[in-house]
């Protein structure tokens, strides 16, 4: 019967395009491939530049800001315009000016050099002019307000005077003289230094070092400065005595006399030196490198000298840059440093200079995500509060106390916090790493805080694994993670082909592990109908190869997630494809069913986690038989699968085995049945396939928009031909999902079933006949029944989502966790009632790598036009529930990095946006959706990016973001000494008059770049800010009107009170006179 026209209005979609927008909310982790470091002493901000063009700002605890320009250009230098809310990033040929005064900083101006490469930049305090040094040795002056180059250019040949005829090399340093800002010191690569008079346009002092120049640091008195050189020496020069250095230091070598030709102990390059003055104590001299060349890890050494004391720090990684933290921004004042920040290749270290031995600060930011390579992620929303409490408590118990940190308050205090997000739903992120560890992170709102960590490798014998494992990758690398928050159950799969089931416990236990050795049996014969079962000698455990070797004896497990069941892939020692065939392709688990299923390159394995035994182990080619309950004549080439009976010790091990704890009785066996009981003896069941292939169109009634051209529906009496199956030996199971829905066409009630998707586009359904919950669940077996449903689609199956009539996601039933310390209670099963209405329906959203379809259950009819992606394939899919509209939609990630959102069930496109660049395999592999339309992925090996797609959620999250810039007053200038009062002060020159000419010479060198896309984003941001300001203004006006009304009412009450007082006084006087008469 054809559906009525009214059925088209059965699903009223409320979601619109305006409800969605793709926004990168926050980015956490350590900046990948750092290159530069900068510090603003007034705003108390730290900036880190990277080779990918990204910038990370760090302020007080909770203030992190990620800046990213769309063009990947390596940053060589960063400069803060102190207390101006601006940051300058310098690349090889591009200079960017960032505006930090807005919530999401963006590029304001860009200057691209045409023929020269930029090597060093300098911006003086409270100046509008930027000095740019180039590789050719020239120095250009840029107006920061307009980002245009002035005609005032300091050419290298004029800076070194006629006394030197050779090219001095690139510009290595530019800096104003601290006591005279009319003088500019320019240092060149080959050791030449020139003190340039800006007003007179000539060189006042010229100094020639004997060695190449690496860095320069001025003393605040403006008379001396220190240079670092490639041989590990530090030279101090006086501008009044330029013949030779005042002092030569080789901190990690020995020099007796500068004039002698004898060389000191060879040392490494001192890349940077900082000479910092302290009020009332010896100055600090800090530098990187400069150690003996034969010293190991010489690129990881940092030295602090103060007087005769010298402290050498050996870092874990190579040092990139460092900067001293101090309060005074004035160049002619004592710096008085209180900390030093050292930028490492894979981390950040900050040391307290106010305490003896310079103890380190504990970094309050999340920078340790990449301690071990992240291999998988999972993102969960609406987590229970008690689960968060337990996870935080576990993290506190496992904290190491080996390092003594400074008790001083964190030195960075910049930025302001946003609105509080205490009322937000709790979000949890779990990251799996290559070393087999799992880390739990609090990802609520914009936070990303470490909660706890535990290792999955404690139960393995690592030495035996290293000897036997032939895998190129880490054998313990986490591949898949499943967390059931209600039952506190965790399931993970490892690279060595094992699956571990964890259950949460608040007590410490010491027990023997329950281990199961399971495998998919290979086909024994292709051309005989009678196949012999393997004997016990053929399946001896000595001939079994395990890629995961377990510890022997009882294992002690700390409170938290404790291993309940380990399933290992057991393969014959002669199998040449062991490492590939044992890889877990997909995994699913239901705590309510007590069933776990996973697949590898060979086939499917179903585990009963309650009775801890293998329900079924079957090859991929034989899975088709499980979806067909008809008996079809055998053909010469047939599939087979094994069902192992645990009551028989001689049953085949490779068909699926179970190892139970000592002292426990083995559970009853389970088998394959079509409504009958399980077999009591081991048997080999042989299935053959044949018959005609059913045409593409379904024999059922058409639905709203039936298009079954690409979807083949197999009824109970149909099957797939053997030629198609046996000819495709590479077909594997790529998707598994345990659900309670309609498995057969025309079913009246939902049943527990397993949905299977293959790489060839087949969708098969297996019915699970579960015993009643309680005592019977531990005694009676789980029966596998064919459903008679087999679907065929185009492309690899990526996802199968089931929605109910209200378009809410239908999840597998769950068990509920009970605290061990509390009295136990009965198991709670969140299943469906068996008395379902006949008209109740489910919607199955079938997603392959090429298209999406929606099928109505139990009718099994396509109700929407298939949606296809042009030039891309689908890699990640989830159903998203929009809380504001009480409706679900479909969110997809494509192989090109695009994010799509479709309505359900009509598959109308609601949103599309670029998430990351095309071909980013790392981002695709670690991409994970949650049920609220948010996603996370590793944008780099050390950074994790959070993405939001629902507009209301993006706006709410934006209010949580803080601001890196705060309006502050500049510190007072240092007072001049008594003697300096009698000196003639150097008159300040008018730089606008001196540098203000913009001509053709500057335009030939560089041009101002205007990025229209960035301007549009800035305009959108400004429009958003304008809207907020408008609302704030309206609220203020309304508040003013209400205050005026209140003032008017108060004035009226005051006048009435005065009138009342006057009347009362008159009455009092009247009765007083009457009293006198009486």
CSV table of C-alpha atoms in Angstrom, one decimal, residues 798-1004:
chain,number,residue,atom,x,y,z
A,798,UNK,CA,31.1,4.5,7.6
A,799,UNK,CA,28.2,4.9,10.0
A,800,UNK,CA,24.7,3.6,10.8
A,801,UNK,CA,22.6,5.7,13.1
A,802,UNK,CA,19.1,4.9,14.3
A,803,UNK,CA,16.6,7.6,15.3
A,804,UNK,CA,13.2,7.1,16.9
A,805,UNK,CA,10.0,8.8,15.7
A,806,UNK,CA,10.9,12.0,17.5
A,807,UNK,CA,14.3,11.9,15.8
A,808,UNK,CA,16.3,11.2,18.9
A,809,UNK,CA,19.2,8.9,18.7
A,810,UNK,CA,18.5,5.3,19.7
A,811,UNK,CA,21.5,4.1,21.7
A,812,UNK,CA,22.3,0.6,23.0
A,813,UNK,CA,21.0,-0.1,26.5
A,814,UNK,CA,23.4,0.5,29.4
A,815,UNK,CA,24.0,-0.9,32.8
A,816,UNK,CA,24.5,1.4,35.8
A,817,UNK,CA,27.6,1.5,38.0
A,818,UNK,CA,27.3,1.0,41.8
A,819,UNK,CA,29.9,2.2,44.2
A,820,UNK,CA,31.7,-0.7,45.9
A,821,UNK,CA,31.5,1.1,49.2
A,822,UNK,CA,27.7,1.4,49.0
A,823,UNK,CA,25.2,-1.4,49.4
A,824,UNK,CA,24.7,-3.2,46.1
A,825,UNK,CA,21.4,-3.1,44.3
A,826,UNK,CA,19.9,-4.8,41.3
A,827,UNK,CA,21.0,-4.2,37.8
A,828,UNK,CA,19.1,-1.6,36.0
A,829,UNK,CA,18.5,-2.2,32.3
A,830,UNK,CA,17.6,0.8,30.2
A,831,UNK,CA,15.8,-1.2,27.5
A,832,UNK,CA,12.7,-0.6,25.5
A,833,UNK,CA,9.3,-2.0,26.5
A,834,UNK,CA,8.3,-5.1,24.6
A,835,UNK,CA,4.8,-3.7,24.0
A,836,UNK,CA,5.6,-1.3,21.3
A,837,UNK,CA,2.9,0.3,19.1
A,838,UNK,CA,2.4,-1.1,15.7
A,839,UNK,CA,2.9,2.3,14.1
A,840,UNK,CA,6.1,3.0,16.0
A,841,UNK,CA,9.0,3.6,13.5
A,842,UNK,CA,12.7,4.0,13.5
A,843,UNK,CA,14.9,5.9,11.0
A,844,UNK,CA,18.1,4.3,9.9
A,845,UNK,CA,20.7,6.8,8.6
A,846,UNK,CA,23.0,4.9,6.4
A,847,UNK,CA,26.3,6.6,5.5
A,848,UNK,CA,28.9,5.2,3.1
A,849,UNK,CA,32.0,7.0,2.0
A,850,UNK,CA,30.2,8.3,-1.0
A,851,UNK,CA,26.6,9.0,-0.1
A,852,UNK,CA,24.0,9.2,2.7
A,853,UNK,CA,20.5,7.7,2.8
A,854,UNK,CA,17.7,7.5,5.3
A,855,UNK,CA,15.7,4.3,5.6
A,856,UNK,CA,12.4,3.8,7.4
A,857,UNK,CA,12.2,0.8,9.8
A,858,UNK,CA,10.7,-1.7,9.9
A,859,UNK,CA,9.4,-1.1,6.4
A,860,UNK,CA,13.0,-0.8,5.1
A,861,UNK,CA,12.1,1.9,2.5
A,862,UNK,CA,14.2,4.8,1.5
A,863,UNK,CA,12.4,8.0,2.4
A,864,UNK,CA,14.8,10.7,1.2
A,865,UNK,CA,16.8,11.4,-1.8
A,866,UNK,CA,20.4,10.2,-1.3
A,867,UNK,CA,22.9,12.9,-0.6
A,868,UNK,CA,26.3,12.6,-2.3
A,869,UNK,CA,29.6,14.6,-1.8
A,870,UNK,CA,31.3,15.8,-4.9
A,871,UNK,CA,35.0,15.1,-5.1
A,872,UNK,CA,35.3,13.9,-1.5
A,873,UNK,CA,34.5,10.9,0.7
A,874,UNK,CA,32.9,10.8,4.2
A,875,UNK,CA,35.3,9.8,7.0
A,876,UNK,CA,33.5,10.7,10.3
A,877,UNK,CA,29.8,10.9,10.9
A,878,UNK,CA,27.5,11.4,14.0
A,879,UNK,CA,24.0,12.4,14.8
A,880,UNK,CA,23.8,15.7,16.7
A,881,UNK,CA,20.9,16.7,19.0
A,882,UNK,CA,20.2,20.4,19.0
A,883,UNK,CA,18.9,21.1,22.4
A,884,UNK,CA,17.2,24.4,21.6
A,885,UNK,CA,15.1,22.9,18.8
A,886,UNK,CA,14.7,19.4,20.3
A,887,UNK,CA,15.7,17.9,17.0
A,888,UNK,CA,18.6,15.9,15.5
A,889,UNK,CA,20.7,16.5,12.5
A,890,UNK,CA,23.6,14.7,10.9
A,891,UNK,CA,27.2,16.1,11.1
A,892,UNK,CA,29.8,14.8,8.6
A,893,UNK,CA,33.5,15.3,8.0
A,894,UNK,CA,34.9,14.7,4.6
A,895,UNK,CA,38.4,13.7,3.5
A,896,UNK,CA,39.1,17.2,2.2
A,897,UNK,CA,38.6,18.7,5.7
A,898,UNK,CA,35.1,20.1,5.1
A,899,UNK,CA,32.4,19.8,7.7
A,900,UNK,CA,28.8,19.3,6.6
A,901,UNK,CA,25.5,19.4,8.6
A,902,UNK,CA,22.4,17.9,7.1
A,903,UNK,CA,18.8,17.9,8.3
A,904,UNK,CA,17.0,14.7,9.1
A,905,UNK,CA,15.3,13.0,7.4
A,906,UNK,CA,15.3,15.1,4.2
A,907,UNK,CA,19.1,15.5,4.2
A,908,UNK,CA,18.9,19.2,3.4
A,909,UNK,CA,22.3,20.9,3.6
A,910,UNK,CA,22.3,23.3,6.6
A,911,UNK,CA,26.0,24.2,6.9
A,912,UNK,CA,29.4,23.6,5.3
A,913,UNK,CA,32.8,24.9,6.4
A,914,UNK,CA,36.5,24.2,6.1
A,915,UNK,CA,37.9,22.6,9.2
A,916,UNK,CA,41.5,21.8,8.1
A,917,UNK,CA,43.5,21.5,5.0
A,918,UNK,CA,43.0,18.7,2.5
A,919,UNK,CA,45.0,15.5,3.0
A,920,UNK,CA,45.7,16.1,6.8
A,921,UNK,CA,45.7,12.4,7.8
A,922,UNK,CA,46.5,13.2,11.5
A,923,UNK,CA,43.5,15.4,11.9
A,924,UNK,CA,41.2,12.9,10.2
A,925,UNK,CA,42.5,10.0,12.4
A,926,UNK,CA,42.1,11.9,15.7
A,927,UNK,CA,38.8,13.7,14.7
A,928,UNK,CA,36.0,12.9,17.2
A,929,UNK,CA,32.4,14.3,17.4
A,930,UNK,CA,30.3,14.5,20.5
A,931,UNK,CA,26.5,14.5,20.7
A,932,UNK,CA,26.3,18.4,21.0
A,933,UNK,CA,27.8,19.2,17.6
A,934,UNK,CA,31.2,19.8,18.9
A,935,UNK,CA,34.4,18.1,17.7
A,936,UNK,CA,38.1,17.9,18.6
A,937,UNK,CA,41.1,16.9,16.5
A,938,UNK,CA,44.8,17.2,16.6
A,939,UNK,CA,45.6,20.2,14.5
A,940,UNK,CA,49.3,19.4,15.0
A,941,UNK,CA,51.3,16.7,16.8
A,942,UNK,CA,51.2,18.8,20.0
A,943,UNK,CA,47.9,20.9,19.7
A,944,UNK,CA,44.3,19.9,20.0
A,945,UNK,CA,41.6,22.1,18.4
A,946,UNK,CA,38.0,22.3,19.5
A,947,UNK,CA,35.3,23.0,16.9
A,948,UNK,CA,31.7,24.0,17.3
A,949,UNK,CA,28.9,23.9,14.7
A,950,UNK,CA,25.8,25.1,16.5
A,951,UNK,CA,25.5,28.9,16.5
A,952,UNK,CA,24.1,29.3,20.0
A,953,UNK,CA,26.8,27.2,21.4
A,954,UNK,CA,29.4,29.3,19.6
A,955,UNK,CA,28.0,32.5,21.0
A,956,UNK,CA,27.9,31.1,24.5
A,957,UNK,CA,31.4,29.8,24.2
A,958,UNK,CA,32.5,33.2,22.9
A,959,UNK,CA,31.3,34.8,26.1
A,960,UNK,CA,33.6,32.5,28.1
A,961,UNK,CA,36.7,33.6,26.2
A,962,UNK,CA,38.8,36.2,28.0
A,963,UNK,CA,40.7,39.1,26.5
A,964,UNK,CA,44.5,39.3,26.4
A,965,UNK,CA,44.7,43.1,26.5
A,966,UNK,CA,43.8,45.2,29.6
A,967,UNK,CA,44.1,49.0,29.6
A,968,UNK,CA,46.9,49.9,32.0
A,969,UNK,CA,49.0,53.0,32.9
A,970,UNK,CA,52.6,53.1,32.0
A,971,UNK,CA,55.0,52.9,34.9
A,972,UNK,CA,56.7,56.1,35.9
A,973,UNK,CA,60.0,57.0,34.2
A,974,UNK,CA,63.1,56.5,36.3
A,975,UNK,CA,64.2,59.6,38.1
A,976,UNK,CA,67.5,61.2,36.9
A,977,UNK,CA,70.4,61.2,39.3
A,978,UNK,CA,71.8,64.3,41.0
A,979,UNK,CA,74.8,64.5,38.6
A,980,UNK,CA,72.7,63.9,35.5
A,981,UNK,CA,70.7,67.0,36.4
A,982,UNK,CA,73.7,69.2,35.5
A,983,UNK,CA,74.3,67.5,32.2
A,984,UNK,CA,72.9,68.9,29.0
A,985,UNK,CA,70.1,66.6,27.9
A,986,UNK,CA,70.0,65.4,24.3
A,987,UNK,CA,67.1,67.2,22.6
A,988,UNK,CA,64.5,64.8,21.1
A,989,UNK,CA,64.1,65.0,17.3
A,990,UNK,CA,60.8,65.1,15.6
A,991,UNK,CA,60.7,61.7,14.0
A,992,UNK,CA,57.5,62.4,12.1
A,993,UNK,CA,59.4,65.2,10.4
A,994,UNK,CA,62.5,63.2,9.9
A,995,UNK,CA,60.9,59.9,8.7
A,996,UNK,CA,57.6,61.1,7.4
A,997,UNK,CA,58.3,61.3,3.7
A,998,UNK,CA,56.8,58.3,1.9
A,999,UNK,CA,58.2,58.1,-1.7
A,1000,UNK,CA,59.1,55.7,-4.5
A,1001,UNK,CA,62.2,54.3,-2.8
A,1002,UNK,CA,60.1,52.7,-0.1
A,1003,UNK,CA,57.5,51.4,-2.5
A,1004,UNK,CA,60.2,49.7,-4.6
